[in-house]
XYZ file of C-alpha atoms in Angstrom:
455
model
C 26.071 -1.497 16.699
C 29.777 0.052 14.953
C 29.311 -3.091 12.609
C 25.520 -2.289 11.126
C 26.350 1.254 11.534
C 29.404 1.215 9.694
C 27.788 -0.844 7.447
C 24.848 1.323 6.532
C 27.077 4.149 6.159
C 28.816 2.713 3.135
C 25.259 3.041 1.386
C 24.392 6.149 2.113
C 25.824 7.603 -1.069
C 22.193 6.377 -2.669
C 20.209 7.651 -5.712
C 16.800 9.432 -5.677
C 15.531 9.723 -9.042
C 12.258 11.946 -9.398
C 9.724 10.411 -11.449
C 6.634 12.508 -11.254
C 4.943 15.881 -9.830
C 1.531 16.493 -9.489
C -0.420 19.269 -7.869
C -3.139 18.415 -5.834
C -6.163 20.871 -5.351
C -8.539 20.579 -2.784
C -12.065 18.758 -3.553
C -15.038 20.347 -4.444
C -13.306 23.947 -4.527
C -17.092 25.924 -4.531
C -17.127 25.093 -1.320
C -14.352 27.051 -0.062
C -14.975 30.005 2.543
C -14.529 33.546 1.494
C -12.489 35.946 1.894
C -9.960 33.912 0.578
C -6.506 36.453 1.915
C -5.891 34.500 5.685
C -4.195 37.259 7.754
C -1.826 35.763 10.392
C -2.047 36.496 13.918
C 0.783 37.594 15.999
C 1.489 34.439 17.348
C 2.161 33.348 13.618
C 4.488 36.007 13.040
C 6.807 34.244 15.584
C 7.505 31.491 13.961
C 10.136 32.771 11.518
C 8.774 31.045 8.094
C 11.391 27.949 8.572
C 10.265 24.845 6.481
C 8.903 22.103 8.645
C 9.451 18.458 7.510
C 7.720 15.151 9.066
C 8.884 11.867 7.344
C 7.548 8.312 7.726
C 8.482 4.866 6.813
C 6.531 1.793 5.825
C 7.216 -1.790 4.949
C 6.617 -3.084 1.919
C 2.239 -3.732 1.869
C 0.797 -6.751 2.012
C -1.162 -6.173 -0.830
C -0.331 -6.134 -4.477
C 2.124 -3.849 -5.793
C -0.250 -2.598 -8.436
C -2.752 -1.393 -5.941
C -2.198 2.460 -6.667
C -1.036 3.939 -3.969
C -0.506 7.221 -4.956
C -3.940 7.857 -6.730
C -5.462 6.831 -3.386
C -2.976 9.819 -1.393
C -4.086 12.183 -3.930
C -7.193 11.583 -3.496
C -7.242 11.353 -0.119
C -5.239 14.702 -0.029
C -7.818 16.206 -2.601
C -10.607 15.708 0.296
C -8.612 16.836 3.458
C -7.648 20.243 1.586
C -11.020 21.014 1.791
C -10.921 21.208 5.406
C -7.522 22.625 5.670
C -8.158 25.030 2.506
C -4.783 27.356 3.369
C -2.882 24.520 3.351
C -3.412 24.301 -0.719
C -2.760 28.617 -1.035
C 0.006 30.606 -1.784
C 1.852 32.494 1.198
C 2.759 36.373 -0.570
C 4.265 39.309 1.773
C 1.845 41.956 2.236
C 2.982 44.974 -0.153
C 1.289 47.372 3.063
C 3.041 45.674 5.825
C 5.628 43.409 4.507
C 4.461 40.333 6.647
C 2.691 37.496 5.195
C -0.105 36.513 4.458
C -1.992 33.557 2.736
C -4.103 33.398 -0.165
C -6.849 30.653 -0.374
C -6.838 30.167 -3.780
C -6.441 26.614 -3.901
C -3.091 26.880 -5.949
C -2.771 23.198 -4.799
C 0.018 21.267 -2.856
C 2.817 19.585 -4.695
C 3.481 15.955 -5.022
C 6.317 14.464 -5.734
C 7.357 10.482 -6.957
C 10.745 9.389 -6.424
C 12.674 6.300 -6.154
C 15.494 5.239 -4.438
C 18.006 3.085 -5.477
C 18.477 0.623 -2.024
C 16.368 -1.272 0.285
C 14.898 0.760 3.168
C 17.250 -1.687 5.228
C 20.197 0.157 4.142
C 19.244 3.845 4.378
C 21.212 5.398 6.738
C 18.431 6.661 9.278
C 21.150 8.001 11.448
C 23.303 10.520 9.797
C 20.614 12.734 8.063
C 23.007 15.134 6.677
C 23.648 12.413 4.240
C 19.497 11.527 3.168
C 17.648 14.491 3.710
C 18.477 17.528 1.004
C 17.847 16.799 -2.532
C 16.530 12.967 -1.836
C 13.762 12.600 0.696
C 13.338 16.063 1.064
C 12.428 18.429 -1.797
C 11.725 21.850 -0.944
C 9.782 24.038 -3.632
C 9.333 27.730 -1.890
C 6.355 28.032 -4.097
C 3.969 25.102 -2.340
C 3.576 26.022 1.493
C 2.907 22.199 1.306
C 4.397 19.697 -0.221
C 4.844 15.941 0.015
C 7.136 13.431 -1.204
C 6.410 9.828 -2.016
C 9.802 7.541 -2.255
C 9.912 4.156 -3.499
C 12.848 1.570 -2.050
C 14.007 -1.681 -4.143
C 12.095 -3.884 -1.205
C 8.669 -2.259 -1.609
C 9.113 -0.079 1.105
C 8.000 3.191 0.803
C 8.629 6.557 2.583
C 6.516 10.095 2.706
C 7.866 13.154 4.155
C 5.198 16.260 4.452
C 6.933 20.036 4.113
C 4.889 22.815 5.675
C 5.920 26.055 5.886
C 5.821 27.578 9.364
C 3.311 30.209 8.490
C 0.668 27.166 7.972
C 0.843 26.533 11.517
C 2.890 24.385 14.231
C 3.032 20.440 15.408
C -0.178 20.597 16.941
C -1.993 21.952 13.662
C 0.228 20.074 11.325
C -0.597 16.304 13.660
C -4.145 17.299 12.863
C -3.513 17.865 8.957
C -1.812 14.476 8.862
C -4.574 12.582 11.239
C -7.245 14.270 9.398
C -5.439 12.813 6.259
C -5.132 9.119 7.496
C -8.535 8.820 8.279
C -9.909 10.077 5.368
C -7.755 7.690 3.451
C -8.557 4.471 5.053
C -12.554 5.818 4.852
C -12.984 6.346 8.420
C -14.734 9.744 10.340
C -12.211 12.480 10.612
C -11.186 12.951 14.106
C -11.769 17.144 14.155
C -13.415 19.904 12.122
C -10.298 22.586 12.380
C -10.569 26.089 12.875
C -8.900 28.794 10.356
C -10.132 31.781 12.552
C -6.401 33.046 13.712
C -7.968 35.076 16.018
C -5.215 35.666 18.737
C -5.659 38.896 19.431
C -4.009 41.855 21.547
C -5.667 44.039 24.236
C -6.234 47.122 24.159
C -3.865 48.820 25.181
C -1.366 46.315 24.704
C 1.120 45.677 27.590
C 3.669 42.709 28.086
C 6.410 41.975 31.098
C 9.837 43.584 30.238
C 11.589 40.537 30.053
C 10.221 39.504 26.906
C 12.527 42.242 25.591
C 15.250 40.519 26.908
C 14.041 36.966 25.099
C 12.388 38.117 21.723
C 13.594 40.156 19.074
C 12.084 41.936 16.074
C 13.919 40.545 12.652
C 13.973 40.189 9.089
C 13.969 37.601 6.363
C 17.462 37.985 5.630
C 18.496 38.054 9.619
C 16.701 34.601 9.741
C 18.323 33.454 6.366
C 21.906 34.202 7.798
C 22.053 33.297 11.314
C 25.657 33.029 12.187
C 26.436 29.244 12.668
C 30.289 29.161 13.769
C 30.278 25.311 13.518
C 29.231 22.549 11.357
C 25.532 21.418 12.066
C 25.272 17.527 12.867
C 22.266 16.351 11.556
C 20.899 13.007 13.644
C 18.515 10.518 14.910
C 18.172 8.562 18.005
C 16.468 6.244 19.978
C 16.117 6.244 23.566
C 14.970 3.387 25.274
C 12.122 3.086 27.375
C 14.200 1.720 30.133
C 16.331 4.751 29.617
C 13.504 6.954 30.272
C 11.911 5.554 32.711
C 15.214 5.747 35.007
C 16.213 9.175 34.450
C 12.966 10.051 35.455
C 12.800 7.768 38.435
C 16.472 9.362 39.091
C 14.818 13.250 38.692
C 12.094 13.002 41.036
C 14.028 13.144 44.372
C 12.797 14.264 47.063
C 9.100 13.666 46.943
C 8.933 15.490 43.562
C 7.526 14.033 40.592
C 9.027 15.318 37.694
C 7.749 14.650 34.312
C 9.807 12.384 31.625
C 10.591 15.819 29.730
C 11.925 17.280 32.378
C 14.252 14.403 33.482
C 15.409 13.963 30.277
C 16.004 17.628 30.051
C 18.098 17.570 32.923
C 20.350 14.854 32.101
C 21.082 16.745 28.732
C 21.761 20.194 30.086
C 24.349 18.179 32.423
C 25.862 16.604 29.617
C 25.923 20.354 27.446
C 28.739 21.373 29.717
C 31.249 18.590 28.405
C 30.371 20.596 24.815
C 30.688 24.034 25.398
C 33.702 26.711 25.555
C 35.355 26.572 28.499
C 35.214 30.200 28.940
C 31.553 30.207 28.580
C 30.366 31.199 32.232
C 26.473 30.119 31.412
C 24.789 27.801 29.224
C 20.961 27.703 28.630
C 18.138 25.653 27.564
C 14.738 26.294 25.783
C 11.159 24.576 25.406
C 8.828 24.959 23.127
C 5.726 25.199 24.835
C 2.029 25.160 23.097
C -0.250 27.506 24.475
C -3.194 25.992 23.257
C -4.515 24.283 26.582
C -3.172 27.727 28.641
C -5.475 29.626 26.728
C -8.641 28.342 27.156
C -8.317 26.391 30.287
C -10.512 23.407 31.151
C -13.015 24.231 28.010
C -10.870 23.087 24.746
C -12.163 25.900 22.591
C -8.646 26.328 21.299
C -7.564 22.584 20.459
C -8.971 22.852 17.148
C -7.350 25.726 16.169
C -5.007 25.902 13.321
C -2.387 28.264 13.212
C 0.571 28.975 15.836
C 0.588 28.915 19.281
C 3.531 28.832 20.582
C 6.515 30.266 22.830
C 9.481 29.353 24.367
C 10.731 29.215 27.919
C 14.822 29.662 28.383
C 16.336 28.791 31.639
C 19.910 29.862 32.427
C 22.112 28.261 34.610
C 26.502 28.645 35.596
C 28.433 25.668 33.687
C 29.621 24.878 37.402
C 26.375 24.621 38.960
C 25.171 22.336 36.279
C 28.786 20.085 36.050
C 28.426 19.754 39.638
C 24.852 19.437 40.431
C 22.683 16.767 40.686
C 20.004 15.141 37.921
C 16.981 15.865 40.553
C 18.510 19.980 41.425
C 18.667 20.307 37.374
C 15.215 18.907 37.080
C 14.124 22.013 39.414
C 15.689 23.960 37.373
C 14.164 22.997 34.324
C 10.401 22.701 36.121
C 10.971 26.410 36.877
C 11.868 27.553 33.634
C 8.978 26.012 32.274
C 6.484 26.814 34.448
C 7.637 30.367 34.096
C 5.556 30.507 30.886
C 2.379 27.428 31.173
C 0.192 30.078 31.682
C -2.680 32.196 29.923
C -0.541 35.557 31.499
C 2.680 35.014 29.307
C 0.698 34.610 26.130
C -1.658 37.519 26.413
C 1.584 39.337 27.702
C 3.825 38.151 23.780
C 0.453 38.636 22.212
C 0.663 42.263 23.106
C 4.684 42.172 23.002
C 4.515 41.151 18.890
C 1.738 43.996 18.432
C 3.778 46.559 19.646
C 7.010 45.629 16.849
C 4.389 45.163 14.156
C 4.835 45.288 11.449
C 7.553 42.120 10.735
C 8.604 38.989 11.880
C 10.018 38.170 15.545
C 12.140 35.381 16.677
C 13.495 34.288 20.041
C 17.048 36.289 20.350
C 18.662 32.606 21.328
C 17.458 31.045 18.410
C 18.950 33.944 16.293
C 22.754 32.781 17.879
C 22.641 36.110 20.428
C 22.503 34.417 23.531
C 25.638 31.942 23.955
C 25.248 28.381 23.791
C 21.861 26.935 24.114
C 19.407 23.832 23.192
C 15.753 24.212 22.381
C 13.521 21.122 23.017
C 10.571 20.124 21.360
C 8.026 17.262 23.049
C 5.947 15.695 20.595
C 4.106 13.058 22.890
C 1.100 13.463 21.492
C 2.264 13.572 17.717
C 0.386 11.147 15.516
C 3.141 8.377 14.833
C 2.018 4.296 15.245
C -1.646 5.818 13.875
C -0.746 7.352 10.736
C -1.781 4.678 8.350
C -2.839 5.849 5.085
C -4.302 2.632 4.176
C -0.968 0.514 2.883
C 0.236 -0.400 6.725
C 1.518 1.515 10.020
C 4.640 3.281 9.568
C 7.815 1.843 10.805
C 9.283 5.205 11.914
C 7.969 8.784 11.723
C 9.711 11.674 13.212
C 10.618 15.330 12.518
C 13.656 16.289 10.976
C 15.143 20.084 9.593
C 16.212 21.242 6.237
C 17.202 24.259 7.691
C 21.107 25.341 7.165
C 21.387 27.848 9.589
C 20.338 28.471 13.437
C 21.569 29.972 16.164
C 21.508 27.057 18.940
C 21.118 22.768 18.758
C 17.692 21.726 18.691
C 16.366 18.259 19.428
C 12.690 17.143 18.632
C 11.233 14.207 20.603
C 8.727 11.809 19.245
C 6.695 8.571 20.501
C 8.163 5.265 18.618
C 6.381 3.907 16.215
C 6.595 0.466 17.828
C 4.041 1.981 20.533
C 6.585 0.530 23.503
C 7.303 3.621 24.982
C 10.525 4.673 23.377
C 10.980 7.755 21.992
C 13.023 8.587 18.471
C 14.515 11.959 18.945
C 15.746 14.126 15.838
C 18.397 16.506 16.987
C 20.022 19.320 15.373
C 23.582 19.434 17.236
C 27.823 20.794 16.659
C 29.843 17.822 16.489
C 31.412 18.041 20.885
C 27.522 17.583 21.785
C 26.990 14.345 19.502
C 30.190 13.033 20.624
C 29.060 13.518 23.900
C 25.394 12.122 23.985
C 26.733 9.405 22.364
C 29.672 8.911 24.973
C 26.602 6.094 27.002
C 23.927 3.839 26.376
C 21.179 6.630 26.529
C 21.319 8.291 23.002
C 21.673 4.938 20.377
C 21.767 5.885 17.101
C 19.168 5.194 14.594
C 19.658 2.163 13.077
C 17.673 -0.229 10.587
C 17.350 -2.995 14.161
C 15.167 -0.479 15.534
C 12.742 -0.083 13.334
C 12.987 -4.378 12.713
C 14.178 -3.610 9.338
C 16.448 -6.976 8.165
């Protein structure tokens, strides 16, 4: 593994040379629903307008290399926009309030042609400092979407999809891209979404006092400069199925199943303390949790819905109790935590906590840097990854990965493999002591150009 990844590294100094832009409108604009302003809901207002990027990897297709690939993603695009109209607006700031707000005015999404100047076999999949900004990822603040198409010496191709935050979260955004595959390999779409974004408060609003403690009412700028005291390791891994499989086999002591999130949880809050300050007393860890099934219990009125839906559970625990303790008392710990907001209560309750710091944006205070060392998780289990064929092959790899320059705690973003074996790739976000060590075992292997069967 030091050989291939030493190896790749020497080619990671590659050239992306952009060859095209088009802007894609959606099809058959008349159409369209009116009004065409989208307001967002509170929930939306939450998610701090960060750029979200999705990237996937194919082999070279079987077919002919003049089959044209790109006309077919255009127009493939073209159709799903008019389902997902917002996606192809403009997000402005209210002049009144100063939040945003999306116009439907089918502006169009931007797409972008590159090429690359090596075989996917030699980009460096782990270290995604060094092929992210300015070569698979392009970021134009003027497209709330926007996708780029990269061509590799070997035929291989990559795609990574930009949305910003406002559009939505991973639940919406797997439906945009589903919704997309199907249409391009002629095939029923698998939902008809909903654009209502109509989460809203009681009257009178009322919320729990701890979400004072946890959320905090902030600006643009406040998001644009989070302090970040260290240098921000960029990375993706793979974790094993075997690996998974015992931690969580190791977590649920006791008579308790635990789930693989929360065994894998546990085992990386353990390994946090070998990262942090030694005069740091506490460490915590977050979830992102979608509310989505909390809200509308057993009917699925909400799983349609596009838009954001989401919050995040923190649990806090004493470096000691968490160097010392076991993986199965950690996995309580976590189980807690989490539970502490799987219900329709908590939402209602930061529902009516956003309404009453309107106007603005809010963010969680953690993810802002105020609340000592933390990691937020994301589970994307049921992220569309092996299925995402847009009629040229199955991708070899699709994950989530950041742009982002600035945030207050490491993140880490957890995906299904591709290979559909029960591995998971996992995009992290981390300060160089908590690579070194996850990395310090067998459980976090880097990303390498083996594990996607790339030779």
């Amino acid at each position: 593994m030091d050989v291939e990844t030493t190896a790749v590294a020497t080619e990671s100094k590659f050239e992306v040379s952009f060859t095209q832009k088009h802007i894609v409108k959606a099809f058959n604009i008349s159409l369209l629903p009116k009004p065409n302003i989208l307001n967002l809901s509170n929930l939306d207002l939450l998610s701090g307008r960060f750029p979200v990027t999705y990237f996937y990897f194919y082999q070279k297709p079987l077919f002919d290399d003049s089959f044209p690939i790109i006309d077919n993603l255009k127009r493939s695009l073209a159709t799903t926009l008019k389902y997902y109209y917002p996606f192809a607006g403009r997000i402005v700031q209210n002049p009144n309030t100063s939040e945003p707000q999306i116009i439907c005015d089918n502006s169009g999404a931007l797409v972008m042609e590159a090429r690359a100047s090596i075989p996917l076999k030699k980009l460096n999949f782990y270290n995604l400092n060094e092929s992210l900004q300015g070569k698979l990822v392009s970021i134009n603040p003027d497209f709330p979407l926007q996708i780029q198409v990269t061509y590799y010496t070997c035929g291989g191709i990559s795609i990574t999809f930009t949305f910003d935050h406002a559009l939505g979260d991973a639940s919406a955004f797997g439906k945009f891209l589903l919704t997309w595959s199907k249409i391009a390999q002629n095939k029923p779409i698998p939902c008809i979404p909903n654009h209502n974004r109509n989460l809203f408060p009681r009257s009178p609003p009322t919320y729990h006092p701890s979400l004072d403690q946890n959320f905090v009412k902030c600006t643009m700028e406040e998001i644009m400069n989070i302090p970040t005291p260290k240098v921000l390791l960029k990375r993706l891994y793979c974790i094993d199925v075997s690996s998974i499989d015992w931690l969580q086999s190791l977590a649920s002591g006791g008579g308790k199943k635990r789930t693989k999130i929360e065994a894998f949880s546990a085992y990386v809050w353990k390994i946090m303390v070998k990262a942090i300050d030694k005069d740091q007393a506490t460490c915590k860890m977050g979830w992102l949790v979608d509310g989505r099934e909390r809200m509308c219990g057993d009917n699925n009125s909400m799983s349609n819905y596009i838009g954001n839906v989401l919050s995040l559970a923190f649990g806090e625990a004493r470096v000691d109790d968490l160097r010392h303790g076991s993986i199965p008392n950690i996995a309580d710990k976590v189980h807690e935590a989490i539970s502490q907001v799987t219900n329709e209560a908590h939402f209602l309750d930061l529902i009516d906590w956003i309404e009453c710091h309107r106007p603005g944006l809010m963010l969680s205070r953690v993810v802002l840097g105020q609340g000592g060392p933390a990691l937020v998780l994301s589970s994307g289990r049921r992220f569309p990854v092996a299925e995402l064929d847009f009629g040229f092959g199955n991708p070899v790899l699709g994950t989530v990965c950041s742009t982002i320059e600035k945030i207050g705690v490491a993140y880490m973003n957890q995906r299904p493999s591709a290979s559909g074996n029960g591995s998971w790739t996992v995009s992290a976000i981390l300060w160089p002591e908590l690579a070194l060590a996850l990395e310090s075992d067998q459980i976090f292997q880097p990303m390498t150009s083996r594990h996607l069967q790339l030779f």
